[in-house]
PDB file of N, CA and C in Angstrom:
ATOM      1  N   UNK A  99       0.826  -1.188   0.000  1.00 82.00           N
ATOM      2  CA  UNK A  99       0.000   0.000   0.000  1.00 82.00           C
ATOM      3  C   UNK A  99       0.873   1.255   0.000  1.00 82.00           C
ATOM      4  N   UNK A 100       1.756   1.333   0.909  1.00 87.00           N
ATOM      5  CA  UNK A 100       2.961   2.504   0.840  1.00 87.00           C
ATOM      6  C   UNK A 100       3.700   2.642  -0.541  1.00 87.00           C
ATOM      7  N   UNK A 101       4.147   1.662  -0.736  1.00 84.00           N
ATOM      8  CA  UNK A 101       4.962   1.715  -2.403  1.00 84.00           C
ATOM      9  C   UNK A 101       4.020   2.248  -2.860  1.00 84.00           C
ATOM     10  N   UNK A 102       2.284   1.655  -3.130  1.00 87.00           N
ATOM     11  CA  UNK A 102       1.463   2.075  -4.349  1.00 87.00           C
ATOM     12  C   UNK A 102       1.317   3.895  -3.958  1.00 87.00           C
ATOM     13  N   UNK A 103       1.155   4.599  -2.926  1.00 90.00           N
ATOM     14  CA  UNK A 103       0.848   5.495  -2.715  1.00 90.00           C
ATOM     15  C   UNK A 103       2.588   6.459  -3.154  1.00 90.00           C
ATOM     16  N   UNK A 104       3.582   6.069  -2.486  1.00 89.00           N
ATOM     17  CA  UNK A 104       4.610   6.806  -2.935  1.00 89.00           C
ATOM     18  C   UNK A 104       4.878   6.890  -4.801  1.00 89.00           C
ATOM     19  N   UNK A 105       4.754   5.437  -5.357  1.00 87.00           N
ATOM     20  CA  UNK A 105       4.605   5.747  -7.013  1.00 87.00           C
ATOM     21  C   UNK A 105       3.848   6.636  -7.069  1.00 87.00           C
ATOM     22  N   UNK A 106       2.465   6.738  -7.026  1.00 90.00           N
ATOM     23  CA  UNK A 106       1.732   7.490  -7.670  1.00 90.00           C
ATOM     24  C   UNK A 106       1.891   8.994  -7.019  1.00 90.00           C
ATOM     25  N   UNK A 107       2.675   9.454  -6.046  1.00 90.00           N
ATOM     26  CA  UNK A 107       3.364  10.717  -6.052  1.00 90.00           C
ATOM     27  C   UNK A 107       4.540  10.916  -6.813  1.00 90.00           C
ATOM     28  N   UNK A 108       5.096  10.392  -6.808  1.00 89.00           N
ATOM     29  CA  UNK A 108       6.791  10.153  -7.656  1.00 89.00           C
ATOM     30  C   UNK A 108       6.113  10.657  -8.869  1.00 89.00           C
ATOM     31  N   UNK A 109       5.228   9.922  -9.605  1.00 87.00           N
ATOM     32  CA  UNK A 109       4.058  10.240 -11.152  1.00 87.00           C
ATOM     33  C   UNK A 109       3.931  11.567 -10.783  1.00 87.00           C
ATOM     34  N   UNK A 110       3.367  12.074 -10.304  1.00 89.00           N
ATOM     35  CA  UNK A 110       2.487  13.225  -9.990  1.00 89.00           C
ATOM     36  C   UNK A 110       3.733  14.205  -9.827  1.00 89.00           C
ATOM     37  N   UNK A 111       5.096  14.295  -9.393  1.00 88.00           N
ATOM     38  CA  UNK A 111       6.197  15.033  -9.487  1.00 88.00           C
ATOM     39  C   UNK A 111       6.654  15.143 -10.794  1.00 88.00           C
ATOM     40  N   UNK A 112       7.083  13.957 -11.445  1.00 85.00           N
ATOM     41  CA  UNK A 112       7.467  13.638 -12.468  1.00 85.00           C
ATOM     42  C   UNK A 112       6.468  14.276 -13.113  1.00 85.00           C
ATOM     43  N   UNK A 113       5.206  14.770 -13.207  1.00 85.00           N
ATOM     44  CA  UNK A 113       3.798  15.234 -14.176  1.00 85.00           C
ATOM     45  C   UNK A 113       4.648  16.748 -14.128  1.00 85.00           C
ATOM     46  N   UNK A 114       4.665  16.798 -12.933  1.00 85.00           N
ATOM     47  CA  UNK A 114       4.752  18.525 -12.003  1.00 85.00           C
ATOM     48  C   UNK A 114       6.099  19.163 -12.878  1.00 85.00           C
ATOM     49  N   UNK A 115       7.237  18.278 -13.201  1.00 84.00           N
ATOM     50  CA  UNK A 115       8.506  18.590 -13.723  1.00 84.00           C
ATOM     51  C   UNK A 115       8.586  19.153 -14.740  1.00 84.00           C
ATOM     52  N   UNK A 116       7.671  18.007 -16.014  1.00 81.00           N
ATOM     53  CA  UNK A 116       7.485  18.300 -17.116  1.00 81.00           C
ATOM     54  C   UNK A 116       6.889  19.444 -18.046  1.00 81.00           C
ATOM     55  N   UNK A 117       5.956  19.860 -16.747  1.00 82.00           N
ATOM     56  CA  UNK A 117       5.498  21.354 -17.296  1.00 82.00           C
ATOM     57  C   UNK A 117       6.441  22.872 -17.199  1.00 82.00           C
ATOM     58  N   UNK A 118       7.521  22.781 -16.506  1.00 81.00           N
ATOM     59  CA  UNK A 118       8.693  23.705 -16.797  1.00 81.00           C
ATOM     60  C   UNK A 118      10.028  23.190 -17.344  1.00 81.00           C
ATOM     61  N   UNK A 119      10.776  23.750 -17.679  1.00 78.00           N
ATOM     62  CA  UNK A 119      12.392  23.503 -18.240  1.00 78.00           C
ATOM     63  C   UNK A 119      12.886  24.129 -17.487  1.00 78.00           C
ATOM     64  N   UNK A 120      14.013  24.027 -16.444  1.00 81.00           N
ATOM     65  CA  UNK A 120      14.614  24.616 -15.887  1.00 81.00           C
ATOM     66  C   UNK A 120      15.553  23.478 -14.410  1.00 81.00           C
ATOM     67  N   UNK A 121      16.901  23.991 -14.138  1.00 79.00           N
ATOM     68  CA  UNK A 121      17.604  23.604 -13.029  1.00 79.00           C
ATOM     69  C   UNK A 121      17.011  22.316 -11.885  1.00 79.00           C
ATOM     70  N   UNK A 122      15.768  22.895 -11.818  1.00 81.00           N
ATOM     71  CA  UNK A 122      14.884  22.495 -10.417  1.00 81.00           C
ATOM     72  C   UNK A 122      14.056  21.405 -10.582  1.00 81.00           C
ATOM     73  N   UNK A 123      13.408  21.897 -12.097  1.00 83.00           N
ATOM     74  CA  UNK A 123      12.446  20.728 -12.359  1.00 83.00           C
ATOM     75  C   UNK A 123      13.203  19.711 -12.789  1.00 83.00           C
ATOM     76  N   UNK A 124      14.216  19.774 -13.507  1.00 84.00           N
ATOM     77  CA  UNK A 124      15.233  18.753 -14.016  1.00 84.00           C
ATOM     78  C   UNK A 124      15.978  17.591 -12.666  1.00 84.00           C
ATOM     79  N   UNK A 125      16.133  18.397 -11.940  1.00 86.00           N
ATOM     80  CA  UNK A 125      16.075  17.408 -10.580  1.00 86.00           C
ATOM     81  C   UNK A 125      15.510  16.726 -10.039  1.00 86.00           C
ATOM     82  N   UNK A 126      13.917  17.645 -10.152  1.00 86.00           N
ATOM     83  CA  UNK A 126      12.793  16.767  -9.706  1.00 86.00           C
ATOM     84  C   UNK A 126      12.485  15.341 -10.453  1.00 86.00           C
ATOM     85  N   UNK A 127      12.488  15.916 -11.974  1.00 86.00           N
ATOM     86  CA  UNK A 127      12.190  14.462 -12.828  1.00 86.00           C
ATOM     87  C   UNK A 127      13.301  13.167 -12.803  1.00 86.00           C
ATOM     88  N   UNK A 128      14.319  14.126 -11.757  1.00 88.00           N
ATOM     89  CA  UNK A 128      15.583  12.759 -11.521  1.00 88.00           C
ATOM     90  C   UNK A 128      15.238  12.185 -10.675  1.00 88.00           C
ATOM     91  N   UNK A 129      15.408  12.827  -9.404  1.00 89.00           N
ATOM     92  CA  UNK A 129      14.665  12.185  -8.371  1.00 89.00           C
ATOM     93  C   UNK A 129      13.226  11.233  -8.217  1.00 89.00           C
ATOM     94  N   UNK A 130      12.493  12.007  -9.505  1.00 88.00           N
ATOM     95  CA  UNK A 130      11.116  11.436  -9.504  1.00 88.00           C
ATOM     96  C   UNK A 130      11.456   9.945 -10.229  1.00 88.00           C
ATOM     97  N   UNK A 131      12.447   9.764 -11.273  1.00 87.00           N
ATOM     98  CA  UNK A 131      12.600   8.340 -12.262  1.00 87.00           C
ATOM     99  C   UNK A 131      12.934   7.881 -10.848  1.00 87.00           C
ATOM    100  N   UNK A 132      14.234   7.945 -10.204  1.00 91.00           N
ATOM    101  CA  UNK A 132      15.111   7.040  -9.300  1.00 91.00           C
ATOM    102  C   UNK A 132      13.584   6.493  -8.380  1.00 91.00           C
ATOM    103  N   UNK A 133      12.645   7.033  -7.499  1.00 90.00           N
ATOM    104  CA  UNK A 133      11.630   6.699  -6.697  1.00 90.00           C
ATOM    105  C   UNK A 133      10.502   5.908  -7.426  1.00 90.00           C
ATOM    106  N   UNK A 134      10.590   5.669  -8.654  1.00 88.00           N
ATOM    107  CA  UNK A 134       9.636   5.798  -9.396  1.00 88.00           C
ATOM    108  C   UNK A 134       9.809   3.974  -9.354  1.00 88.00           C
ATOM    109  N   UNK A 135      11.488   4.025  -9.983  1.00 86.00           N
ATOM    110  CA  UNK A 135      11.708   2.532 -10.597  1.00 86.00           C
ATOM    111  C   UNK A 135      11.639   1.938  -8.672  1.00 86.00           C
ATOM    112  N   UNK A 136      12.412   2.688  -7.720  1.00 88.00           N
ATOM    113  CA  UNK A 136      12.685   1.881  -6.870  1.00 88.00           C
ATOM    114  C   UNK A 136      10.996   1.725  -5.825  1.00 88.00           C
ATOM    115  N   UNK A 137       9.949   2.213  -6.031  1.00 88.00           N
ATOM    116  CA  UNK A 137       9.058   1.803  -5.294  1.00 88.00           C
ATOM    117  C   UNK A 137       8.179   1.037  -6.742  1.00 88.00           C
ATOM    118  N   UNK A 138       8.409   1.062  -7.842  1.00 85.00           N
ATOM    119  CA  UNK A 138       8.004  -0.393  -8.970  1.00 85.00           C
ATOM    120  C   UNK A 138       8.277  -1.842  -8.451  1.00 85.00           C
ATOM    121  N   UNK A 139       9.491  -1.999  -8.037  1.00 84.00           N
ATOM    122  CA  UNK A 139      10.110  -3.570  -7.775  1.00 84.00           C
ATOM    123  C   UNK A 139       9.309  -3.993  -6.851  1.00 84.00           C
ATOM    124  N   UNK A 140       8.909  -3.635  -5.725  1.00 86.00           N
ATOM    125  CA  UNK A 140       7.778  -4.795  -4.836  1.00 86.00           C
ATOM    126  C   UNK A 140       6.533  -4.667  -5.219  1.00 86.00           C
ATOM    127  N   UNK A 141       6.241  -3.684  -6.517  1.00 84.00           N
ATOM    128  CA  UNK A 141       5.156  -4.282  -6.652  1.00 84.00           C
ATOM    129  C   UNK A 141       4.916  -4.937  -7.880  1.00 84.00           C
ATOM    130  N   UNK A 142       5.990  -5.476  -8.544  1.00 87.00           N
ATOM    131  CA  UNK A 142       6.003  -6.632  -9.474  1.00 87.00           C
ATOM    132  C   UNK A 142       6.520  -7.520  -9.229  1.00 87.00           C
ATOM    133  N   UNK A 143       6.457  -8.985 -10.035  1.00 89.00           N
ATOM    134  CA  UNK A 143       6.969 -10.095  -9.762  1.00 89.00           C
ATOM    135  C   UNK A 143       8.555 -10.230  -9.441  1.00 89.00           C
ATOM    136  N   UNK A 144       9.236 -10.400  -9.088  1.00 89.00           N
ATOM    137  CA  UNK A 144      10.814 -10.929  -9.072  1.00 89.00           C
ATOM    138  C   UNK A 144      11.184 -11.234 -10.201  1.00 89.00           C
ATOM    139  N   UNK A 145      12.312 -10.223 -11.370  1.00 86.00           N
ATOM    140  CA  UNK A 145      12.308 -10.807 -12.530  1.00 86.00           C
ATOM    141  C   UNK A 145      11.347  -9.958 -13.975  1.00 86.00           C
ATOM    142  N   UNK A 146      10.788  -8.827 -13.816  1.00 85.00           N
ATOM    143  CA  UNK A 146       9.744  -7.928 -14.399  1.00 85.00           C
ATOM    144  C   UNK A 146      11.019  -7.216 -15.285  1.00 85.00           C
ATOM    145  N   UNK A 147      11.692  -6.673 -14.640  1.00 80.00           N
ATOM    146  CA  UNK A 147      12.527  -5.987 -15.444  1.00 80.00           C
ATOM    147  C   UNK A 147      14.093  -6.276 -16.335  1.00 80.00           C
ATOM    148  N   UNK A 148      13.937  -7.445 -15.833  1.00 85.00           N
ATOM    149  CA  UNK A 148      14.582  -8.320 -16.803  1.00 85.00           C
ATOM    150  C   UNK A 148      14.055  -9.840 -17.676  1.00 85.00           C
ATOM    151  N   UNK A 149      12.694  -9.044 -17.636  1.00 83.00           N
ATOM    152  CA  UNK A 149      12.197 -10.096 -18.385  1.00 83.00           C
ATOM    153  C   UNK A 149      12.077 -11.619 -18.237  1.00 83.00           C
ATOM    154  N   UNK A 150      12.090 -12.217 -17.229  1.00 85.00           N
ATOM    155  CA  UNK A 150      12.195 -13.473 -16.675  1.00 85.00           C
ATOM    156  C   UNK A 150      11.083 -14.489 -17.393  1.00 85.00           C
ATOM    157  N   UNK A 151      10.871 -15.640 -17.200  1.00 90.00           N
ATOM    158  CA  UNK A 151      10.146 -16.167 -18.177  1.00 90.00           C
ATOM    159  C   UNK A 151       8.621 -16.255 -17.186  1.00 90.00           C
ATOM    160  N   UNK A 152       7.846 -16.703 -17.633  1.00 91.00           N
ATOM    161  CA  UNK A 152       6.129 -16.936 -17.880  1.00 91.00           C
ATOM    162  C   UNK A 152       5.906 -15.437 -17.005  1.00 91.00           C
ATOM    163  N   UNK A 153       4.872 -15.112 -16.117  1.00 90.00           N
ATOM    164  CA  UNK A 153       4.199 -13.896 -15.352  1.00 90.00           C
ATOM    165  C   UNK A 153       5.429 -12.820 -15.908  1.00 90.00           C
ATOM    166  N   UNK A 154       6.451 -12.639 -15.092  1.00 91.00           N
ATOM    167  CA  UNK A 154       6.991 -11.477 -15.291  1.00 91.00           C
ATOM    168  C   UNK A 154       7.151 -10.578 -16.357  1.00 91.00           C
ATOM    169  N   UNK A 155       7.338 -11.517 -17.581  1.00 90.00           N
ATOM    170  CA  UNK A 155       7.862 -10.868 -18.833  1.00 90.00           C
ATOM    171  C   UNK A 155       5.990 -10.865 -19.399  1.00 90.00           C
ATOM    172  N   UNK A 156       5.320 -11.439 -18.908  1.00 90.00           N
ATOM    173  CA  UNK A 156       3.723 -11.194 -19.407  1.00 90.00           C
ATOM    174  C   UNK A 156       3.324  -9.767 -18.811  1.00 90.00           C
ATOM    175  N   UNK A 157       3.896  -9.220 -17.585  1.00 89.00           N
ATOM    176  CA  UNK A 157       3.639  -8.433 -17.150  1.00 89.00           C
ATOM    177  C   UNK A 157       4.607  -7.181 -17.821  1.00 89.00           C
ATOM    178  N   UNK A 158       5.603  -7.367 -18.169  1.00 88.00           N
ATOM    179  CA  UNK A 158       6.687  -6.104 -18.523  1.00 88.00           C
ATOM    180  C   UNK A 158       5.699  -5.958 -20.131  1.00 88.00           C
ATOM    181  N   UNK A 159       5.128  -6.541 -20.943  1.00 90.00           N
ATOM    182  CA  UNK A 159       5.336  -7.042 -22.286  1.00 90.00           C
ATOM    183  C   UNK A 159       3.837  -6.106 -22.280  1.00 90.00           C
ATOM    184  N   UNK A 160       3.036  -6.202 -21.516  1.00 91.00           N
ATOM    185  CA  UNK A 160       1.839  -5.935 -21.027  1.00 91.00           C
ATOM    186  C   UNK A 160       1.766  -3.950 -20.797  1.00 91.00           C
ATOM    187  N   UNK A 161       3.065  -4.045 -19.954  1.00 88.00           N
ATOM    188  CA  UNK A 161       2.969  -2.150 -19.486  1.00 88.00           C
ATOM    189  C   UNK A 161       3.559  -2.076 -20.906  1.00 88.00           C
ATOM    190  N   UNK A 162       4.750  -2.718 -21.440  1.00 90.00           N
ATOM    191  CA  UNK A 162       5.002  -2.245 -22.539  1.00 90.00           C
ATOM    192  C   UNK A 162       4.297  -1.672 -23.850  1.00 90.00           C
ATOM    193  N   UNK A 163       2.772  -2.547 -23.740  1.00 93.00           N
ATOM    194  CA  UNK A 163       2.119  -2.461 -25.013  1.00 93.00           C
ATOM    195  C   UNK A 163       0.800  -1.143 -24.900  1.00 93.00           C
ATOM    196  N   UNK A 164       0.845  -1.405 -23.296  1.00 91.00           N
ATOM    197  CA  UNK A 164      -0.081   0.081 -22.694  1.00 91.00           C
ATOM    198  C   UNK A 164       0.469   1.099 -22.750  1.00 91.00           C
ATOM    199  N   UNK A 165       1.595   1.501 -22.367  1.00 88.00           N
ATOM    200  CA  UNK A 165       2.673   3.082 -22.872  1.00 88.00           C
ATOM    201  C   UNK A 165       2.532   2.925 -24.033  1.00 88.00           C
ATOM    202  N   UNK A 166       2.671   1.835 -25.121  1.00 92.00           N
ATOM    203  CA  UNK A 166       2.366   2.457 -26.558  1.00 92.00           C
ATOM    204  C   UNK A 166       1.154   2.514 -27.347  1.00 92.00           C
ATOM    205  N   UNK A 167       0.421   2.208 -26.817  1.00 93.00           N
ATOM    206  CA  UNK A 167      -1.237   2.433 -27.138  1.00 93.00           C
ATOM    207  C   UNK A 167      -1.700   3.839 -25.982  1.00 93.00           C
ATOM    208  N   UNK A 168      -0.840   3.973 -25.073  1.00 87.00           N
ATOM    209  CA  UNK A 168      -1.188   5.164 -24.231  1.00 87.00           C
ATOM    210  C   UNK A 168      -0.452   6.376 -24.821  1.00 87.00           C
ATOM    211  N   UNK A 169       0.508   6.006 -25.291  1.00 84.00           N
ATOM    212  CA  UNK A 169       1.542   7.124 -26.328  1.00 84.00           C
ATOM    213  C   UNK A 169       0.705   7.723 -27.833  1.00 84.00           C
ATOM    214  N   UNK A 170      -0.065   6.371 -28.228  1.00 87.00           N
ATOM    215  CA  UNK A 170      -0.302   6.618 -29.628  1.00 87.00           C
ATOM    216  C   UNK A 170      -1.858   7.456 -29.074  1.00 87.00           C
ATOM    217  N   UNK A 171      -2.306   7.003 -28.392  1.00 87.00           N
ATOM    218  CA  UNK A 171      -3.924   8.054 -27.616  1.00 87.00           C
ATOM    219  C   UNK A 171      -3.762   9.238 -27.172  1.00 87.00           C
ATOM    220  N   UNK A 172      -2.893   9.223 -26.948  1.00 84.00           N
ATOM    221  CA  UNK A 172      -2.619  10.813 -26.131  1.00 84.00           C
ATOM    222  C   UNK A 172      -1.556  11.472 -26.591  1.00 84.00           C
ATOM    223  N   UNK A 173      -0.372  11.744 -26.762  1.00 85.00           N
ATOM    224  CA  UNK A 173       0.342  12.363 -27.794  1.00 85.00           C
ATOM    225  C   UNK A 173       0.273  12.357 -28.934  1.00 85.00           C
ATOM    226  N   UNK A 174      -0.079  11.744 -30.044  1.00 85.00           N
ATOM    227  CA  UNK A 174      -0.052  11.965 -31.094  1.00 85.00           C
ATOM    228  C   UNK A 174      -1.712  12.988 -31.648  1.00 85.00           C
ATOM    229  N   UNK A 175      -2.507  12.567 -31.004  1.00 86.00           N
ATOM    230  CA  UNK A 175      -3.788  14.378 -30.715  1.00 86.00           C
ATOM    231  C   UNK A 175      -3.151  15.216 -30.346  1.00 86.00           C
ATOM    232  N   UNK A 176      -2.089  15.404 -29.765  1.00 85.00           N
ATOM    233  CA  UNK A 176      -1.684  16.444 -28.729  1.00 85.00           C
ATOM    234  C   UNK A 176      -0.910  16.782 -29.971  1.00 85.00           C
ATOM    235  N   UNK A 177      -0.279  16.085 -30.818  1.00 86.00           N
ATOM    236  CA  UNK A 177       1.160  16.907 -31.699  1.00 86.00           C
ATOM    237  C   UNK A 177       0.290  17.204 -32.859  1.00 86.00           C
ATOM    238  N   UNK A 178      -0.867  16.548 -32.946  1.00 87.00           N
ATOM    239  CA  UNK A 178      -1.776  16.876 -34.529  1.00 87.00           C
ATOM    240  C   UNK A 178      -2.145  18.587 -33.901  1.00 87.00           C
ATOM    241  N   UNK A 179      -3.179  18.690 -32.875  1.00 89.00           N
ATOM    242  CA  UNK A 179      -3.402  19.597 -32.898  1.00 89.00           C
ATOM    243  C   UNK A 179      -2.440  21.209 -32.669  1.00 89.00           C
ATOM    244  N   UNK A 180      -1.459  20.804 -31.903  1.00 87.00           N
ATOM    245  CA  UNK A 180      -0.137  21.736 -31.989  1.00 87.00           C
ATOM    246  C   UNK A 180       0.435  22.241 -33.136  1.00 87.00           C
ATOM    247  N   UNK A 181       0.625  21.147 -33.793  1.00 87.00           N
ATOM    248  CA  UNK A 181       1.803  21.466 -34.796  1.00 87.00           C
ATOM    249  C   UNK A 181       1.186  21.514 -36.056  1.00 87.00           C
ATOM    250  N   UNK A 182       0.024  20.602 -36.192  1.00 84.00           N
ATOM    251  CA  UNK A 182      -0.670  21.181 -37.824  1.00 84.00           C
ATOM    252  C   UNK A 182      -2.134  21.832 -37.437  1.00 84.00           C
ATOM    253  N   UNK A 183      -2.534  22.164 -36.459  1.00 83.00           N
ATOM    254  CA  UNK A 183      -3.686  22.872 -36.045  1.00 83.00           C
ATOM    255  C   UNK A 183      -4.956  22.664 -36.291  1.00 83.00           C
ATOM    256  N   UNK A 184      -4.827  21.032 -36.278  1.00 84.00           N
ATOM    257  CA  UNK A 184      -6.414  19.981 -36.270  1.00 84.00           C
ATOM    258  C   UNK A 184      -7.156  20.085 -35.048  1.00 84.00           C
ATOM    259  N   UNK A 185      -8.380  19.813 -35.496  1.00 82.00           N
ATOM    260  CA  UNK A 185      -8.942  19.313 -34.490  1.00 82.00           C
ATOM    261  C   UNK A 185      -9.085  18.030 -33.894  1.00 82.00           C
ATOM    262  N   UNK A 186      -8.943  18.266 -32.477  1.00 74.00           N
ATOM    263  CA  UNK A 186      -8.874  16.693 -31.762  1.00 74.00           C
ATOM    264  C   UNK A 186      -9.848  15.815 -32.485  1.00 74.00           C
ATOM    265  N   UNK A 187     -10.994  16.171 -32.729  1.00 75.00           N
ATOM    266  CA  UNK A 187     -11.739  14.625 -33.432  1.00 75.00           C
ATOM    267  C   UNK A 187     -10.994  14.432 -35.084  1.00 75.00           C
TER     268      UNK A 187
END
């Protein structure tokens, strides 16, 4: 329960970083990766991040395919409408 609650602040820093460029925030998003990966490990299998065989690598293979279906949903609206000045639908 503690890990799940500290990730999802570590996220929420790491969110907080990304909206400036500068000295401070660049720290934050360091600090925020380092807390990020190290409260991840107890809450995956033994073996997640190196791909271990049956659950673990079902599970890495799994976030893997959600960041890129979560990448292709949400940034690529975000760069249509920015950069060639579409509309989101």
């Amino acid at each position: 329960m503690v890990c799940s609650v500290v990730l999802a602040v570590a996220v929420l820093a790491l969110n907080a970083a990304a909206e400036r460029v500068d000295g401070t925030s660049l720290a934050l998003a360091a600090v925020s990766v380092v807390v990020v990966v190290l409260s991840l490990l107890p809450l995956t299998p033994r073996g997640t991040l190196r791909l271990a065989r049956r659950l673990p690598s079902d599970i890495a293979l799994r976030a893997l395919g959600f960041a890129a279906f979560g990448g292709a949903e949400i940034y690529l609206p975000r760069l249509l409408t920015e950069r060639e000045g579409l509309s989101p639908s």
